[in-house]
Short mmCIF file of C-alpha atoms in Angstrom, two decimals:
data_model
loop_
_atom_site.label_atom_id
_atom_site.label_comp_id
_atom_site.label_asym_id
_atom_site.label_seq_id
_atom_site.Cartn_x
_atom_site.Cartn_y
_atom_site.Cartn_z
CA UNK A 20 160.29 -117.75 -35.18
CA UNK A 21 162.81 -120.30 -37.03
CA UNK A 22 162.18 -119.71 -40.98
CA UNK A 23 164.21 -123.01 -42.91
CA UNK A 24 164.66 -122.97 -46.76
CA UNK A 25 166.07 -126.47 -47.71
CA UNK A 26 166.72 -127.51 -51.60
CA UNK A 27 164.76 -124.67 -53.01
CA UNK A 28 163.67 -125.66 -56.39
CA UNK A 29 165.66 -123.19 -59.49
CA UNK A 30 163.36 -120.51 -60.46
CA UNK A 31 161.70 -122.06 -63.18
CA UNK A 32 160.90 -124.84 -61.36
CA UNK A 33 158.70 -122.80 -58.85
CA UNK A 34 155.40 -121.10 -59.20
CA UNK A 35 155.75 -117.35 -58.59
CA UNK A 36 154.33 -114.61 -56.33
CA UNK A 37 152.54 -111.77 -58.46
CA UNK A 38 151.50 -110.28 -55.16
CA UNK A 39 151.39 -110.80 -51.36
CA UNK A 40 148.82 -108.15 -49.72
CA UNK A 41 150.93 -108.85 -46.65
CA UNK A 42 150.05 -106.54 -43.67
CA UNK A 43 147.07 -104.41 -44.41
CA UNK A 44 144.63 -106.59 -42.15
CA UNK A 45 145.59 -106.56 -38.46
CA UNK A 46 146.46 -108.94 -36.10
CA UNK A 47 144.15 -109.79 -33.39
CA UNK A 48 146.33 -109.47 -29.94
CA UNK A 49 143.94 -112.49 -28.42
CA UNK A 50 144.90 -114.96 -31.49
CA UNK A 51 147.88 -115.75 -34.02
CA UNK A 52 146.52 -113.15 -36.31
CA UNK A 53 143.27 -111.77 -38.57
CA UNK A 54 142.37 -114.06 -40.48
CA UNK A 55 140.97 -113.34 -44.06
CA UNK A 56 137.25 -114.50 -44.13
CA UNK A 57 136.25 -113.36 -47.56
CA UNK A 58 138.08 -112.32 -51.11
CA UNK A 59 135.96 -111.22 -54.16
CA UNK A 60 137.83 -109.97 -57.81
CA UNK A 61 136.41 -107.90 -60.36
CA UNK A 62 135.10 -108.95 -63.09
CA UNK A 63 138.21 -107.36 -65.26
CA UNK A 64 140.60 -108.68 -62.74
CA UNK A 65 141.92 -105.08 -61.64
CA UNK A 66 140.70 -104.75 -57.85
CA UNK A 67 140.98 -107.36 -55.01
CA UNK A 68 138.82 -107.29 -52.54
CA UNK A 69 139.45 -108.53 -48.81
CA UNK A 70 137.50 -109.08 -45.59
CA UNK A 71 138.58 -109.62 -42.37
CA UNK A 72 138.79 -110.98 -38.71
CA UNK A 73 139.80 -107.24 -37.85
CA UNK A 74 136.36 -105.25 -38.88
CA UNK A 75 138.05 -103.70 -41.98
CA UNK A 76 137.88 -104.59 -45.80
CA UNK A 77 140.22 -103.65 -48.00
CA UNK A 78 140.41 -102.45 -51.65
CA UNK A 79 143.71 -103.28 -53.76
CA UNK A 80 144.88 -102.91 -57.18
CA UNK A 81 146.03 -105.97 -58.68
CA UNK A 82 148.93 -104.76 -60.95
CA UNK A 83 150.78 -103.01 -58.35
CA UNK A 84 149.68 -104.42 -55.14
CA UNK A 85 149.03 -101.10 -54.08
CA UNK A 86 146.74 -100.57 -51.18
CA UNK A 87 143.88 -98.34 -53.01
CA UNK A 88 141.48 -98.12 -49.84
CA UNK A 89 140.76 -99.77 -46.30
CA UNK A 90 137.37 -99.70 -45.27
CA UNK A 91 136.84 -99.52 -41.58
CA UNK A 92 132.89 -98.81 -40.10
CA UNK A 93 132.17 -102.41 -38.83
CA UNK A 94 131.96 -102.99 -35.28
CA UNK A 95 132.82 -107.09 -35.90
CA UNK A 96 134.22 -108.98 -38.27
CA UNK A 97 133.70 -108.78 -41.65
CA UNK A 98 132.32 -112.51 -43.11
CA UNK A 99 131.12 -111.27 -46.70
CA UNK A 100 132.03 -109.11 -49.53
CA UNK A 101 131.07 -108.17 -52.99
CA UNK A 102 131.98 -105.71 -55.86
CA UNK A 103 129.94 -104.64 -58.82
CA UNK A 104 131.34 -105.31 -62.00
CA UNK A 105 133.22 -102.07 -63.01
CA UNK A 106 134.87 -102.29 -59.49
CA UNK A 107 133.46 -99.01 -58.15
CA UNK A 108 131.12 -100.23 -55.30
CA UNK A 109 131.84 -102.50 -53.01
CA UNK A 110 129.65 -104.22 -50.35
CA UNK A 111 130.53 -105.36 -47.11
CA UNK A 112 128.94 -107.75 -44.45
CA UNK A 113 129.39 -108.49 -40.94
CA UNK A 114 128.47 -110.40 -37.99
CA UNK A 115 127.30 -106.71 -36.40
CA UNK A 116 124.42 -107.48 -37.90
CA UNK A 117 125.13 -104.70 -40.65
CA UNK A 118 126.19 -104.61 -44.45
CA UNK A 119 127.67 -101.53 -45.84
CA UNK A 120 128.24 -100.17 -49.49
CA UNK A 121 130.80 -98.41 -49.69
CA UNK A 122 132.08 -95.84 -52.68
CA UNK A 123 135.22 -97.74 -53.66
CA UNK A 124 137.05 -94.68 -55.36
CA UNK A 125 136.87 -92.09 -52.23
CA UNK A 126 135.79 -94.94 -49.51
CA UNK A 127 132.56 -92.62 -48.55
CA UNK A 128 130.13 -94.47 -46.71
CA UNK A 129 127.40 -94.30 -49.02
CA UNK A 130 124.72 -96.74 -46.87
CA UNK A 131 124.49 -98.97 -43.73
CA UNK A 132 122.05 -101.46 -43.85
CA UNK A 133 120.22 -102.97 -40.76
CA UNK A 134 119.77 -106.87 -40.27
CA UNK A 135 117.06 -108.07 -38.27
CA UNK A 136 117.04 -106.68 -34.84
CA UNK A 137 118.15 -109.47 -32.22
CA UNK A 138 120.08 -111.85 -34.80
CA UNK A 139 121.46 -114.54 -33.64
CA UNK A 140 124.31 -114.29 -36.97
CA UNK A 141 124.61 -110.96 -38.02
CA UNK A 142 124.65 -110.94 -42.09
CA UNK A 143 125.71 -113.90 -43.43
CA UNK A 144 125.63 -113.34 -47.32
CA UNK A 145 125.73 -110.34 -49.55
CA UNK A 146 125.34 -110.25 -52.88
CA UNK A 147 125.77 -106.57 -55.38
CA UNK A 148 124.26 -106.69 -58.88
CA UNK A 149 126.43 -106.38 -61.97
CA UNK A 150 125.57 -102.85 -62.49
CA UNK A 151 125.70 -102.07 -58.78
CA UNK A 152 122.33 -100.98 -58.60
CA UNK A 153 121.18 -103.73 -56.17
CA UNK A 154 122.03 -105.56 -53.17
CA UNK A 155 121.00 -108.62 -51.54
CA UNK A 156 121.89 -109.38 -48.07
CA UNK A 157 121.13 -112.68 -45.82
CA UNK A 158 120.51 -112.64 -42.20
CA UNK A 159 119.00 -115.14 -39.69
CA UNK A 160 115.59 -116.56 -41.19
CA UNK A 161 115.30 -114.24 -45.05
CA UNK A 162 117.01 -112.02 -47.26
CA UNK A 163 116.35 -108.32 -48.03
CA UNK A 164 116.70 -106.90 -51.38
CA UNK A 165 117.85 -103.38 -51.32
CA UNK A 166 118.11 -99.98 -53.37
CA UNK A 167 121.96 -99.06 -53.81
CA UNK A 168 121.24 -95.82 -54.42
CA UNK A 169 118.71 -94.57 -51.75
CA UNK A 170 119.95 -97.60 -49.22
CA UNK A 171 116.06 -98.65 -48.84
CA UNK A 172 114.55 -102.04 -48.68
CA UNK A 173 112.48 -102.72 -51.94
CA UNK A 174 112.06 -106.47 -50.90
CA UNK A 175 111.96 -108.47 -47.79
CA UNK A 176 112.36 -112.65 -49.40
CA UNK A 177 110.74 -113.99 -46.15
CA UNK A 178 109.92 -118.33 -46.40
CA UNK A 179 112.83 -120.01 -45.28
CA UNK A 180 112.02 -122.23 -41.56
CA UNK A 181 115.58 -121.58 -40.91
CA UNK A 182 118.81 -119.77 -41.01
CA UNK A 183 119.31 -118.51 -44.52
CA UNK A 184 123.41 -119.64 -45.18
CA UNK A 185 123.82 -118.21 -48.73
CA UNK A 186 122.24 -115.72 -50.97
CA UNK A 187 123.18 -115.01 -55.08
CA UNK A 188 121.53 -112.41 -57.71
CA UNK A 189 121.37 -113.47 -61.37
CA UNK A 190 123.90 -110.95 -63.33
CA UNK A 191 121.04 -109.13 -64.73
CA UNK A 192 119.41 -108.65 -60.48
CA UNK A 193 116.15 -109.74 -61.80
CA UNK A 194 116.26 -113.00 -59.30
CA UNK A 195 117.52 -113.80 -56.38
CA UNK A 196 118.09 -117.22 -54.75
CA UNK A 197 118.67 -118.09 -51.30
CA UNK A 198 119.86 -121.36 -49.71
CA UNK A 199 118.94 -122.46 -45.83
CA UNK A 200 119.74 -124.78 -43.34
CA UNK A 201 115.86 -126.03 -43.75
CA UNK A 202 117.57 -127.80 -46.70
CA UNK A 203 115.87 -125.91 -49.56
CA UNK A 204 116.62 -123.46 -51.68
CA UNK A 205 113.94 -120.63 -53.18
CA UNK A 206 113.72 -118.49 -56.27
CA UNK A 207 112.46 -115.09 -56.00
CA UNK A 208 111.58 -112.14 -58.67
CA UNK A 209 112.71 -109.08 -57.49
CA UNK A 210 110.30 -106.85 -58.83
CA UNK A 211 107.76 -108.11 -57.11
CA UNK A 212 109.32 -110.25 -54.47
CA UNK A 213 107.62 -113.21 -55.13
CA UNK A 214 108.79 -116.52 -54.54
CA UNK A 215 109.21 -118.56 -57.93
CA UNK A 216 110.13 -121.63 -56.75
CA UNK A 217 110.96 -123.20 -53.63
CA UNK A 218 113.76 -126.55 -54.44
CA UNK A 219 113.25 -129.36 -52.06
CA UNK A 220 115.51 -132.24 -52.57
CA UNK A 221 118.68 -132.03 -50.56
CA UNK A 222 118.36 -133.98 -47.02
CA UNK A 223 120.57 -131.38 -44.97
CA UNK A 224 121.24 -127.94 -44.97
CA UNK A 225 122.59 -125.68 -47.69
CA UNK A 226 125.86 -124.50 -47.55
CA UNK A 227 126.02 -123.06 -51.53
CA UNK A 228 124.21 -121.70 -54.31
CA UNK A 229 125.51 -119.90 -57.73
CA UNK A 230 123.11 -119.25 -60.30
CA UNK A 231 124.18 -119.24 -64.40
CA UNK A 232 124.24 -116.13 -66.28
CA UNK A 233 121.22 -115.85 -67.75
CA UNK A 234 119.30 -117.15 -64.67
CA UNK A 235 117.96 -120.60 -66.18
CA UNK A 236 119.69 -123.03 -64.18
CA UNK A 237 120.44 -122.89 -60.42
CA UNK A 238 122.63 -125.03 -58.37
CA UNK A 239 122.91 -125.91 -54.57
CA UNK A 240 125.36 -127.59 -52.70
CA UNK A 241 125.00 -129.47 -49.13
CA UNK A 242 125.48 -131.04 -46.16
CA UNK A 243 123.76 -134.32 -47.27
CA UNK A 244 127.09 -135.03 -49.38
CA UNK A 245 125.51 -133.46 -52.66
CA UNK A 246 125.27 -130.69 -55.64
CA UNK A 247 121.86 -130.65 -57.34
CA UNK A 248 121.29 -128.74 -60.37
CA UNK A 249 117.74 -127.38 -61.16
CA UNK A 250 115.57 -125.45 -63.66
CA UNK A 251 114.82 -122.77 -62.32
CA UNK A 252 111.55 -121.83 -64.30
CA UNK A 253 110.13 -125.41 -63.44
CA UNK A 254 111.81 -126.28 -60.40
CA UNK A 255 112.90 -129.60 -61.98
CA UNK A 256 115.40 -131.46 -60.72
CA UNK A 257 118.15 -131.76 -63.57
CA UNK A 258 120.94 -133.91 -62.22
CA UNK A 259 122.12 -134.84 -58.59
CA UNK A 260 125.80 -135.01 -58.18
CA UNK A 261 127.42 -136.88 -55.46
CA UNK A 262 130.17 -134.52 -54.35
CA UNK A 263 132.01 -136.92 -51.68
CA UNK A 264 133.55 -140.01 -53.76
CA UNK A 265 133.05 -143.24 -52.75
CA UNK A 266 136.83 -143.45 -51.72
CA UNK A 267 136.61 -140.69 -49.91
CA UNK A 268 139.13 -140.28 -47.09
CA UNK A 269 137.89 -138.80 -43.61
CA UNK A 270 140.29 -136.47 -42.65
CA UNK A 271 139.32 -135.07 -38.95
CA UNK A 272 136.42 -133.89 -38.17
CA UNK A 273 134.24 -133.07 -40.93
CA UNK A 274 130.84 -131.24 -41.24
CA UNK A 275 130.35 -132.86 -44.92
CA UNK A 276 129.59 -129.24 -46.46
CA UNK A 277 129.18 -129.26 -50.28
CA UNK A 278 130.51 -125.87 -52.01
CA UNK A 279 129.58 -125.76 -55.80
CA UNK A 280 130.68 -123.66 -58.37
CA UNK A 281 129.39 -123.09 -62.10
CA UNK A 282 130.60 -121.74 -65.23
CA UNK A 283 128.45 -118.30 -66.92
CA UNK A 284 126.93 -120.75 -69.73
CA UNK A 285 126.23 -123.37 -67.24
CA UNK A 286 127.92 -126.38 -69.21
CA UNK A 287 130.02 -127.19 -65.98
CA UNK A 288 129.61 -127.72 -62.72
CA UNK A 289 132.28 -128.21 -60.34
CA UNK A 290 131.95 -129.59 -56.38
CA UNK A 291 134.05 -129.37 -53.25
CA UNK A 292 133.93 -132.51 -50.92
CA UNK A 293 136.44 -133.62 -47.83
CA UNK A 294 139.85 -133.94 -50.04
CA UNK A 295 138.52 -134.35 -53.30
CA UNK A 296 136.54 -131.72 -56.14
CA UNK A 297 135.15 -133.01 -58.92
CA UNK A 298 134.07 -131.38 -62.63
CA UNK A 299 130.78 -132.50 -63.68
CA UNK A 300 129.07 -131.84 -67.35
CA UNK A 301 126.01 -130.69 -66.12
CA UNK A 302 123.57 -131.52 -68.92
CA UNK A 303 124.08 -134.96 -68.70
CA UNK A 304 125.46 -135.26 -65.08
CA UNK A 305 128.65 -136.60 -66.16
CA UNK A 306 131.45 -136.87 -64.39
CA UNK A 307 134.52 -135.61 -66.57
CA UNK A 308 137.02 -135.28 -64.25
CA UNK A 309 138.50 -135.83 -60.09
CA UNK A 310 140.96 -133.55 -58.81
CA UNK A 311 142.56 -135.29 -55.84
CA UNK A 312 146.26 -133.58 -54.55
CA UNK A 313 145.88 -131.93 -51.31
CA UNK A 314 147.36 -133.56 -48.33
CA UNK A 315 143.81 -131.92 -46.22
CA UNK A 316 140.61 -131.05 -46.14
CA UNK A 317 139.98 -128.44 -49.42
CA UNK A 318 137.98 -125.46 -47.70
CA UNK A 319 137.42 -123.36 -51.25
CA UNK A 320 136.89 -124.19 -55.21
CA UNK A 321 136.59 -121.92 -58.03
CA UNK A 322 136.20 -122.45 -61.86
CA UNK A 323 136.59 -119.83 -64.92
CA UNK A 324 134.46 -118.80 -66.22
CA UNK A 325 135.49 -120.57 -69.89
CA UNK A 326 135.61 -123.93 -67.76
CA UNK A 327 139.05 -124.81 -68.58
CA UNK A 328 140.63 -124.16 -65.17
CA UNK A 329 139.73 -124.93 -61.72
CA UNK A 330 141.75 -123.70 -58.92
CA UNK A 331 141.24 -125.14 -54.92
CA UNK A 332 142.38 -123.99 -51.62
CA UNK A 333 142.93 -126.28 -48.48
CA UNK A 334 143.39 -126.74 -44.96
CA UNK A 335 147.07 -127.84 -45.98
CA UNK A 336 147.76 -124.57 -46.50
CA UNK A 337 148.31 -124.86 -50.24
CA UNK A 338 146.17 -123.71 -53.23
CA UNK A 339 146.69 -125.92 -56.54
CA UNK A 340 145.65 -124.61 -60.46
CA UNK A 341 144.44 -127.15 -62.14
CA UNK A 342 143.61 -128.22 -66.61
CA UNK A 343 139.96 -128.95 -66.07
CA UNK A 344 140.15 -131.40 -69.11
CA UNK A 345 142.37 -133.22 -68.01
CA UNK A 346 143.10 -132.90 -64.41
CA UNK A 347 146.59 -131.96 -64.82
CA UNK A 348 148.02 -129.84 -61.99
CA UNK A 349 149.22 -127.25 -63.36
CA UNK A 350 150.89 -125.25 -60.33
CA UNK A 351 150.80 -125.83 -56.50
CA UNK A 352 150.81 -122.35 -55.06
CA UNK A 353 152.45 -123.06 -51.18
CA UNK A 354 153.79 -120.38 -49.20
CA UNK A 355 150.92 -119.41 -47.50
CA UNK A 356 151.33 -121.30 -43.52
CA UNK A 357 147.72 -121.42 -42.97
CA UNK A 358 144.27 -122.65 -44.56
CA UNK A 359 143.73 -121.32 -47.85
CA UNK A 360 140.08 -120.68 -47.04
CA UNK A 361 139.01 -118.57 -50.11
CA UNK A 362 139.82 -118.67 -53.80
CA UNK A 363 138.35 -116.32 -56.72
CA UNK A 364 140.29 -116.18 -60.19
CA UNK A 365 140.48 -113.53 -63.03
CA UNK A 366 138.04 -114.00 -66.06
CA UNK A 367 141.38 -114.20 -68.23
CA UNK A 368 142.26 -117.24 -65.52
CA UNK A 369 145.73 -115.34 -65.69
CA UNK A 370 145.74 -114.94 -62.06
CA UNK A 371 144.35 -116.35 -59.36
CA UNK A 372 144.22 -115.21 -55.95
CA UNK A 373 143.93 -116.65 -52.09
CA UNK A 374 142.96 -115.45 -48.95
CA UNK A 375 143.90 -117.42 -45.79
CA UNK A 376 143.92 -117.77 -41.55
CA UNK A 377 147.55 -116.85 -42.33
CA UNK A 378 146.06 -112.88 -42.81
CA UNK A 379 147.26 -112.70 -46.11
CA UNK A 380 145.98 -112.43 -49.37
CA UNK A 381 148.18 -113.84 -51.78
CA UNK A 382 147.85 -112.92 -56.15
CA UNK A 383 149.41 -115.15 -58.19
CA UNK A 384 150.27 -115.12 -61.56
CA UNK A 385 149.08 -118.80 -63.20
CA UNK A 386 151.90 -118.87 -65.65
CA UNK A 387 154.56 -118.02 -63.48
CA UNK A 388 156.34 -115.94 -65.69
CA UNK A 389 155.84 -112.34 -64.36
CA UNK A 390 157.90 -110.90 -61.77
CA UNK A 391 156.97 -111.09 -58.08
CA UNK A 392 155.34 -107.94 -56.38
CA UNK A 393 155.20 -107.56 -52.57
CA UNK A 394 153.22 -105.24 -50.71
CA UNK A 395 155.66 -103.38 -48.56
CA UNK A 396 156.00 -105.12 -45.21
CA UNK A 397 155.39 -102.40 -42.15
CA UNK A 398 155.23 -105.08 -39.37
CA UNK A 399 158.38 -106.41 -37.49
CA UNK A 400 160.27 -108.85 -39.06
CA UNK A 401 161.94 -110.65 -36.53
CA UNK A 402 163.40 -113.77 -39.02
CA UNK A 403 164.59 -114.44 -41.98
CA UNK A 404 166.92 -116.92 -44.30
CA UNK A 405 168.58 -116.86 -47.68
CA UNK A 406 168.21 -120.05 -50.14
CA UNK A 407 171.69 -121.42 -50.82
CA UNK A 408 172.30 -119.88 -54.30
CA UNK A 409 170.95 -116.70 -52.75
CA UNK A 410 168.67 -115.57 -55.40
CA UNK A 411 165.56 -115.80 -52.72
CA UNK A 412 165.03 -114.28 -49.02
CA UNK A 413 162.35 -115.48 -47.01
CA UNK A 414 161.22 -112.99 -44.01
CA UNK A 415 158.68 -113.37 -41.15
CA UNK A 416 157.12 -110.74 -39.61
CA UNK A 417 155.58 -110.09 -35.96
CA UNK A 418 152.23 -110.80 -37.98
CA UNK A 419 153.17 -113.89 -38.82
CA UNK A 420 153.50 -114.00 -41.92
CA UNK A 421 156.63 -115.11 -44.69
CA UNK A 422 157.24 -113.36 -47.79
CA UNK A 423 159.50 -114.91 -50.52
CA UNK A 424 161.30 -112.64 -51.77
CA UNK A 425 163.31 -112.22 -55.27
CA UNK A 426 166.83 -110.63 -54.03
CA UNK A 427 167.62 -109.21 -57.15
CA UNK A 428 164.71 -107.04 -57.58
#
């Protein structure tokens, strides 16, 4: 491994590591390494959540980077994970076809829940309630709502033609919505499990859904190349938002998914398209601002939940923070070496974290002005360099993965 540092920018200059959760996920033998599939925050911005190639989750704490739990029960990888809002359940899904909630504090198994017998995906989607209290997990052709505490099934959502991609609750869990690859998206009640609403507009499959706070307003995002926002008590289509821009540049092969994103009072709306995301005002369909920077594909988008940052993750290995009123980058977050695939951000928007292919999960601080805290590397680190005025080491490790490191501290 040959590590180069060349004209390292002075410290001020750079955006700063808060936190590298380096080597807690391990490396597949048969590949470069694990990557991270999934990352989830709580809602205070205390616990990181991560999910893996390697079958394991794992449970940090923010401030220290301390490695609070790993939780290993999965026979496959794990694709989806959730916390409730005080941070002291945590769901897990996996292509074994199995999700598991898990007692964050001890890491006691507290439920395995069956998909469909004979999937062809394993679970796809889970979801966890604010209060914890409910789960929602998608597999195959429907979604099951379950009982946290007693692990049974109160509600099978069955009336999807297809694989069902994506699955969200409403923060109070009295609706659930679930997107498909038979290109609509349906509203259910969960005390009764009836379907509210079925949204047929989109021309492709599903590949997102997020649902405002109060539950009024649902959006979906596609393979057709769009967003649509609806109302969810009528069904009615609000606005349609074209995610890909006209000048839209085709970079490799590209499956045209749509990822969408939405602020709590559902004033904004934000997309994810080939290079390019764009804010939209979603009352009036506006479009307030393009964010356009990477130098690839951007795999993940996320937006806080006041609507005044957005922060995006690429196949260029790079995450960038950016002034949603103005589209002004604010910092380009770079020393991850492969895709930034996922991207979740505090409620403050003080920190912002990424998980990647390179099996790391990386917490950054958006202001750049705290200190740099790195998980103790325990893998081999077989190379390292010095910047010239010596204030930073770089090492690599047999996981392969760099750390930047501040040598004073």
């Amino acid at each position: 491994v040959l590590v180069c540092l060349k004209n390292l920018a002075p410290a001020q200059e750079m955006p700063r590591l808060e936190l590298v959760l380096q080597t807690g996920h391990a490396a597949d033998v048969r590949s470069y390494g694990a990557s991270i599939r999934c990352v989830a925050m709580s809602g205070d911005g205390k616990y990181l959540l991560t999910g893996a190639d390697d079958k394991t989750a794992i449970l940090w704490e923010a401030a220290s980077g301390k490695k609070l739990r790993t939780f290993r029960g999965h026979t496959r990888l794990v694709s989806s994970v959730a916390l409730s809002g005080d941070g002291k359940r945590i769901v897990t899904g996996s292509t074994d076809n199995t999700a598991i909630l898990w007692e964050a504090t001890s890491g006691k198994k507290l439920h395995t829940l069956q998909g469909p017998h004979n999937s062809n995906t394993g679970i796809t989607s889970v979801a966890l309630s604010d209060d914890g209290k409910h789960i929602v997990t998608a597999a195959d052709g429907f979604a099951n709502l379950w009982e946290a505490t007693s692990g049974k099934i109160l509600r099978t959502f069955q009336g999807h033609s297809d694989l069902v991609t994506r699955a969200a609750l409403s923060g109070d869990g009295k609706y659930v919505v679930t997107g498909s690859e038979d290109k609509t998206a349906i509203l259910w009640d969960t005390d009764r499990g009836k379907k509210l609403q079925n949204f047929q507009g989109h021309t492709s499959g599903i590949t997102s859904v997020a649902v405002s706070g109060d539950g009024k307003l649902i959006v979906t995002g596609s393979r057709d190349k769009t967003a649509i926002l609806w109302e969810a008590a009528s069904g009615k289509k609000v606005q349609t938002f074209q995610a890909y821009d006209k000048e839209l540049r085709i970079l490799g092969n590209h499956d045209f998914a749509t990822r969408v994103a939405m602020t709590g009072d559902a004033k904004l709306v934000v997309t994810l398209g080939a290079d390019t995301s764009i804010l939209w005002e979603a009352a009036s369909g506006k479009k307030l601002q393009t964010f356009r920077g990477h130098g690839d594909k951007v795999a993940s988008v996320a937006i806080s939940r006041d609507g005044k940052h957005i922060a995006t993750g690429s196949w260029d290995n790079t995450a960038i923070l950016w002034e949603a009123a103005s589209a002004k980058k604010l910092q380009t977050f770079q020393w991850h070496i492969a895709a930034v695939t996922s991207i979740a951000m505090s409620a403050d928007s003080m920190h912002v974290v990424t998980g990647s292919q390179d099996r790391t999960a990386i917490l950054w601080h958006a202001a750049g002005d705290k200190k740099p805290q790195t998980l103790q590397d325990s893998s081999w680190v077989v190379g390292a360099a010095s910047s010239g005025d010596g204030k930073y080491v770089v090492t690599v490790s047999i996981g392969l993965t760099a750390i930047l490191w501040e040598a004073s501290s």
